[in-house]
């Protein structure tokens, strides 16, 4: 149980285009989902926290207009990188918190490459 | 501000040897402490966590960690490493009553047969 999936696992897009990454909790309901960014050989940096049915809370320094987060249901959150640039290339990881539990369950990540 | 330091970027051990991965944190009170393992193509998996109580915490896959308040440390240990333990290990700290986790930079474990 407690599986989180991400789609796609890898995506290559051209500079200036937008790309959407999906995060789904497969066997539990998640009122809260988190989006992280991981640079090579570096730590995971929390980008934003999304709660179902409400606006996401972004961490300081994260551009909310560039990284659009939607948490439309208890099992799905999406991250859209708008007008992507090469510096947005990174590994994006989502996690979901099961209702009533303190643990976060992590997805396998999405490798974004912007050319 | 909260922070987590994992001093060892890369550790290599022989299979069957003991292992200790270091983690030091900075936080004003007793935080929630976690160890995660990340294998290629897989999400981070929780190995163990400390919220309160007994400072020696047992986790999955034979791992344990000890919370030492005086040293602000939460080191991960395993008495005998298996080749399948090769992965990236992350220590994380969370403030009680919040959802946020602060991760260390990770330690890559390589296991030789």
Tab-separated table of C-alpha atoms in Angstrom:
chain	number	residue	atom	x	y	z
A	1	UNK	CA	0.000	0.000	0.000
A	2	UNK	CA	0.807	3.725	0.036
A	3	UNK	CA	2.008	3.982	-3.531
A	4	UNK	CA	2.567	7.287	-5.268
A	5	UNK	CA	3.065	7.444	-9.001
A	6	UNK	CA	4.374	10.193	-11.230
A	7	UNK	CA	3.880	10.670	-14.910
A	8	UNK	CA	5.859	11.057	-17.007
A	9	UNK	CA	9.052	9.600	-15.603
A	10	UNK	CA	11.111	11.507	-18.154
A	11	UNK	CA	10.251	14.426	-20.391
A	12	UNK	CA	12.221	16.522	-22.817
A	13	UNK	CA	10.745	19.796	-23.955
A	14	UNK	CA	11.860	22.815	-25.899
A	15	UNK	CA	12.609	26.118	-24.283
A	16	UNK	CA	9.504	28.265	-24.025
A	17	UNK	CA	7.010	25.437	-23.897
A	18	UNK	CA	5.071	24.193	-20.891
A	19	UNK	CA	5.099	20.740	-19.420
A	20	UNK	CA	2.747	19.108	-16.946
A	21	UNK	CA	3.768	16.494	-14.391
A	22	UNK	CA	1.169	14.387	-12.630
A	23	UNK	CA	1.379	12.973	-9.144
A	24	UNK	CA	-1.144	10.380	-8.051
A	25	UNK	CA	-1.726	8.542	-4.806
A	26	UNK	CA	-2.840	5.119	-5.998
A	27	UNK	CA	-4.248	3.461	-2.934
A	28	UNK	CA	-4.915	6.205	-0.432
A	29	UNK	CA	-6.367	9.660	-0.215
A	30	UNK	CA	-3.978	12.537	0.174
A	31	UNK	CA	-5.264	15.843	1.404
A	32	UNK	CA	-1.753	17.219	1.184
A	33	UNK	CA	0.812	16.739	-1.526
A	34	UNK	CA	4.279	18.194	-1.776
A	35	UNK	CA	6.503	19.051	-4.703
A	36	UNK	CA	10.261	18.899	-4.428
A	37	UNK	CA	13.086	19.667	-6.776
A	38	UNK	CA	16.333	17.766	-6.678
A	39	UNK	CA	19.507	18.937	-8.360
A	40	UNK	CA	22.261	16.452	-9.182
A	41	UNK	CA	24.091	15.331	-6.090
A	42	UNK	CA	22.067	17.709	-3.998
A	43	UNK	CA	19.282	17.561	-1.537
A	44	UNK	CA	15.559	17.692	-2.178
A	45	UNK	CA	14.265	21.229	-1.948
A	46	UNK	CA	10.621	21.733	-1.089
A	47	UNK	CA	8.962	23.872	-3.723
A	48	UNK	CA	5.370	23.961	-2.583
A	49	UNK	CA	2.687	22.329	-0.540
A	50	UNK	CA	-0.670	21.701	-2.110
A	51	UNK	CA	-3.887	20.987	-0.322
A	52	UNK	CA	-6.879	19.534	-2.096
A	53	UNK	CA	-9.289	22.206	-3.188
A	54	UNK	CA	-7.165	25.168	-2.215
A	55	UNK	CA	-4.263	27.176	-3.540
A	56	UNK	CA	-0.783	25.840	-3.117
A	57	UNK	CA	1.637	27.360	-0.651
A	58	UNK	CA	4.962	28.113	-2.262
A	59	UNK	CA	8.321	28.235	-0.556
A	60	UNK	CA	10.319	31.415	-0.596
A	61	UNK	CA	12.059	31.956	-3.889
A	62	UNK	CA	9.785	29.659	-5.911
A	63	UNK	CA	7.961	31.474	-8.687
A	64	UNK	CA	4.311	30.604	-8.420
A	65	UNK	CA	3.575	31.826	-11.923
A	66	UNK	CA	6.224	29.569	-13.362
A	67	UNK	CA	5.417	26.471	-11.358
A	68	UNK	CA	1.653	26.081	-11.386
A	69	UNK	CA	0.300	23.539	-8.953
A	70	UNK	CA	-3.199	22.159	-8.978
A	71	UNK	CA	-4.581	19.695	-6.457
A	72	UNK	CA	-7.978	18.984	-7.918
A	73	UNK	CA	-8.764	15.754	-6.122
A	74	UNK	CA	-7.662	13.696	-3.151
A	75	UNK	CA	-5.544	11.514	-5.413
A	76	UNK	CA	-4.109	13.874	-7.993
A	77	UNK	CA	-1.841	16.891	-7.975
A	78	UNK	CA	-0.212	18.401	-11.031
A	79	UNK	CA	2.822	20.590	-11.484
A	80	UNK	CA	3.013	22.625	-14.674
A	81	UNK	CA	6.302	24.226	-15.559
A	82	UNK	CA	5.371	27.158	-17.752
A	83	UNK	CA	7.626	28.739	-20.350
A	84	UNK	CA	10.336	26.301	-19.468
A	85	UNK	CA	13.991	27.275	-19.714
A	86	UNK	CA	17.103	25.119	-19.568
A	87	UNK	CA	17.682	26.156	-15.962
A	88	UNK	CA	14.376	24.461	-15.081
A	89	UNK	CA	15.921	21.136	-16.019
A	90	UNK	CA	15.880	19.063	-12.896
A	91	UNK	CA	14.430	16.074	-11.112
A	92	UNK	CA	10.993	16.796	-9.723
A	93	UNK	CA	9.615	14.620	-6.956
A	94	UNK	CA	6.204	14.641	-5.386
A	95	UNK	CA	5.054	13.190	-2.118
A	96	UNK	CA	1.670	12.652	-0.579
A	97	UNK	CA	0.566	12.509	3.008
A	98	UNK	CA	-2.028	9.950	3.889
A	99	UNK	CA	-5.010	11.351	5.747
A	100	UNK	CA	-4.478	10.719	9.419
A	101	UNK	CA	-0.834	9.778	9.163
A	102	UNK	CA	2.328	11.813	9.546
A	103	UNK	CA	4.323	9.985	6.944
A	104	UNK	CA	4.927	11.270	3.446
A	105	UNK	CA	5.030	8.780	0.604
A	106	UNK	CA	7.217	9.714	-2.314
A	107	UNK	CA	6.802	9.257	-6.022
A	108	UNK	CA	9.636	7.967	-8.214
A	109	UNK	CA	10.336	11.385	-9.671
A	110	UNK	CA	10.225	13.012	-13.092
A	111	UNK	CA	13.366	13.967	-14.967
A	112	UNK	CA	12.742	17.183	-16.908
A	113	UNK	CA	15.179	18.265	-19.570
A	114	UNK	CA	14.627	21.578	-21.320
A	115	UNK	CA	16.558	22.025	-24.547
B	1	UNK	CA	16.763	28.054	10.656
B	2	UNK	CA	16.509	24.333	10.396
B	3	UNK	CA	19.249	22.530	8.544
B	4	UNK	CA	20.555	19.021	8.076
B	5	UNK	CA	24.140	18.054	7.409
B	6	UNK	CA	25.290	14.731	6.051
B	7	UNK	CA	29.072	15.032	6.119
B	8	UNK	CA	29.778	11.978	3.972
B	9	UNK	CA	28.924	12.376	0.310
B	10	UNK	CA	30.017	8.897	-0.660
B	11	UNK	CA	30.762	5.807	1.418
B	12	UNK	CA	32.046	2.472	0.210
B	13	UNK	CA	31.839	-0.674	2.317
B	14	UNK	CA	32.286	-4.358	1.759
B	15	UNK	CA	29.299	-6.624	1.924
B	16	UNK	CA	28.888	-7.927	5.454
B	17	UNK	CA	30.660	-4.988	7.020
B	18	UNK	CA	28.970	-2.655	9.474
B	19	UNK	CA	27.727	0.747	8.395
B	20	UNK	CA	27.183	4.098	10.003
B	21	UNK	CA	25.886	7.111	8.101
B	22	UNK	CA	26.159	10.419	9.871
B	23	UNK	CA	23.499	13.066	10.198
B	24	UNK	CA	23.611	16.282	12.172
B	25	UNK	CA	20.775	18.719	12.425
B	26	UNK	CA	20.204	22.250	13.548
B	27	UNK	CA	16.912	23.034	15.151
B	28	UNK	CA	15.734	24.996	18.173
B	29	UNK	CA	13.784	22.198	19.753
B	30	UNK	CA	13.483	18.451	19.349
B	31	UNK	CA	12.553	17.891	15.742
B	32	UNK	CA	11.040	14.967	14.008
B	33	UNK	CA	13.878	13.018	12.387
B	34	UNK	CA	13.763	10.706	9.404
B	35	UNK	CA	15.988	8.528	7.285
B	36	UNK	CA	14.987	7.786	3.696
B	37	UNK	CA	16.578	5.607	1.052
B	38	UNK	CA	16.410	6.415	-2.650
B	39	UNK	CA	17.109	3.755	-5.244
B	40	UNK	CA	17.317	4.553	-8.966
B	41	UNK	CA	13.895	4.699	-10.528
B	42	UNK	CA	12.141	4.434	-7.204
B	43	UNK	CA	10.698	6.926	-4.809
B	44	UNK	CA	12.194	7.716	-1.464
B	45	UNK	CA	11.355	5.013	1.032
B	46	UNK	CA	11.132	5.703	4.718
B	47	UNK	CA	13.596	3.607	6.705
B	48	UNK	CA	12.767	4.916	10.145
B	49	UNK	CA	11.650	7.945	12.053
B	50	UNK	CA	12.004	9.481	15.493
B	51	UNK	CA	9.349	11.625	17.071
B	52	UNK	CA	9.889	11.075	20.788
B	53	UNK	CA	10.558	8.392	23.368
B	54	UNK	CA	13.248	5.766	23.069
B	55	UNK	CA	16.240	7.363	21.375
B	56	UNK	CA	17.226	4.144	19.604
B	57	UNK	CA	14.868	3.595	16.724
B	58	UNK	CA	14.509	0.402	14.767
B	59	UNK	CA	13.579	0.577	11.124
B	60	UNK	CA	13.053	-1.606	8.130
B	61	UNK	CA	15.697	-3.675	6.372
B	62	UNK	CA	17.709	-4.093	9.567
B	63	UNK	CA	18.537	-0.406	9.982
B	64	UNK	CA	18.531	1.490	13.239
B	65	UNK	CA	19.297	5.058	14.234
B	66	UNK	CA	20.104	6.740	17.497
B	67	UNK	CA	18.993	10.224	18.444
B	68	UNK	CA	21.620	12.027	20.493
B	69	UNK	CA	20.363	15.388	21.633
B	70	UNK	CA	23.708	16.489	23.061
B	71	UNK	CA	25.366	15.972	19.691
B	72	UNK	CA	22.387	17.021	17.542
B	73	UNK	CA	22.879	13.805	15.669
B	74	UNK	CA	20.741	11.031	14.262
B	75	UNK	CA	23.159	8.519	12.777
B	76	UNK	CA	21.957	5.540	10.812
B	77	UNK	CA	23.505	2.149	11.435
B	78	UNK	CA	23.361	-1.352	10.124
B	79	UNK	CA	25.447	-4.213	11.555
B	80	UNK	CA	25.918	-6.099	8.287
B	81	UNK	CA	25.437	-4.489	4.908
B	82	UNK	CA	23.971	-6.343	1.954
B	83	UNK	CA	24.724	-5.590	-1.685
B	84	UNK	CA	21.098	-4.531	-2.126
B	85	UNK	CA	21.646	-1.701	0.359
B	86	UNK	CA	23.590	0.259	-2.253
B	87	UNK	CA	21.568	3.438	-2.740
B	88	UNK	CA	21.350	7.089	-1.769
B	89	UNK	CA	20.424	7.795	1.838
B	90	UNK	CA	18.829	10.997	3.018
B	91	UNK	CA	18.404	12.301	6.511
B	92	UNK	CA	15.544	14.746	7.025
B	93	UNK	CA	14.194	16.898	9.797
B	94	UNK	CA	10.663	18.082	10.254
B	95	UNK	CA	9.189	20.566	12.656
B	96	UNK	CA	6.447	19.118	14.839
B	97	UNK	CA	2.965	20.042	13.686
B	98	UNK	CA	4.132	21.061	10.242
B	99	UNK	CA	4.350	19.114	7.045
B	100	UNK	CA	7.668	20.434	5.899
B	101	UNK	CA	10.742	18.280	5.646
B	102	UNK	CA	14.267	19.614	5.335
B	103	UNK	CA	16.597	17.149	3.680
B	104	UNK	CA	20.320	16.690	3.916
B	105	UNK	CA	22.402	16.434	0.761
B	106	UNK	CA	22.459	12.671	0.902
B	107	UNK	CA	25.091	9.961	1.240
B	108	UNK	CA	25.689	7.579	-1.592
B	109	UNK	CA	26.429	4.078	-0.374
B	110	UNK	CA	28.376	1.714	-2.545
B	111	UNK	CA	28.717	-1.928	-1.518
B	112	UNK	CA	31.503	-4.159	-2.777
B	113	UNK	CA	31.089	-7.932	-2.827
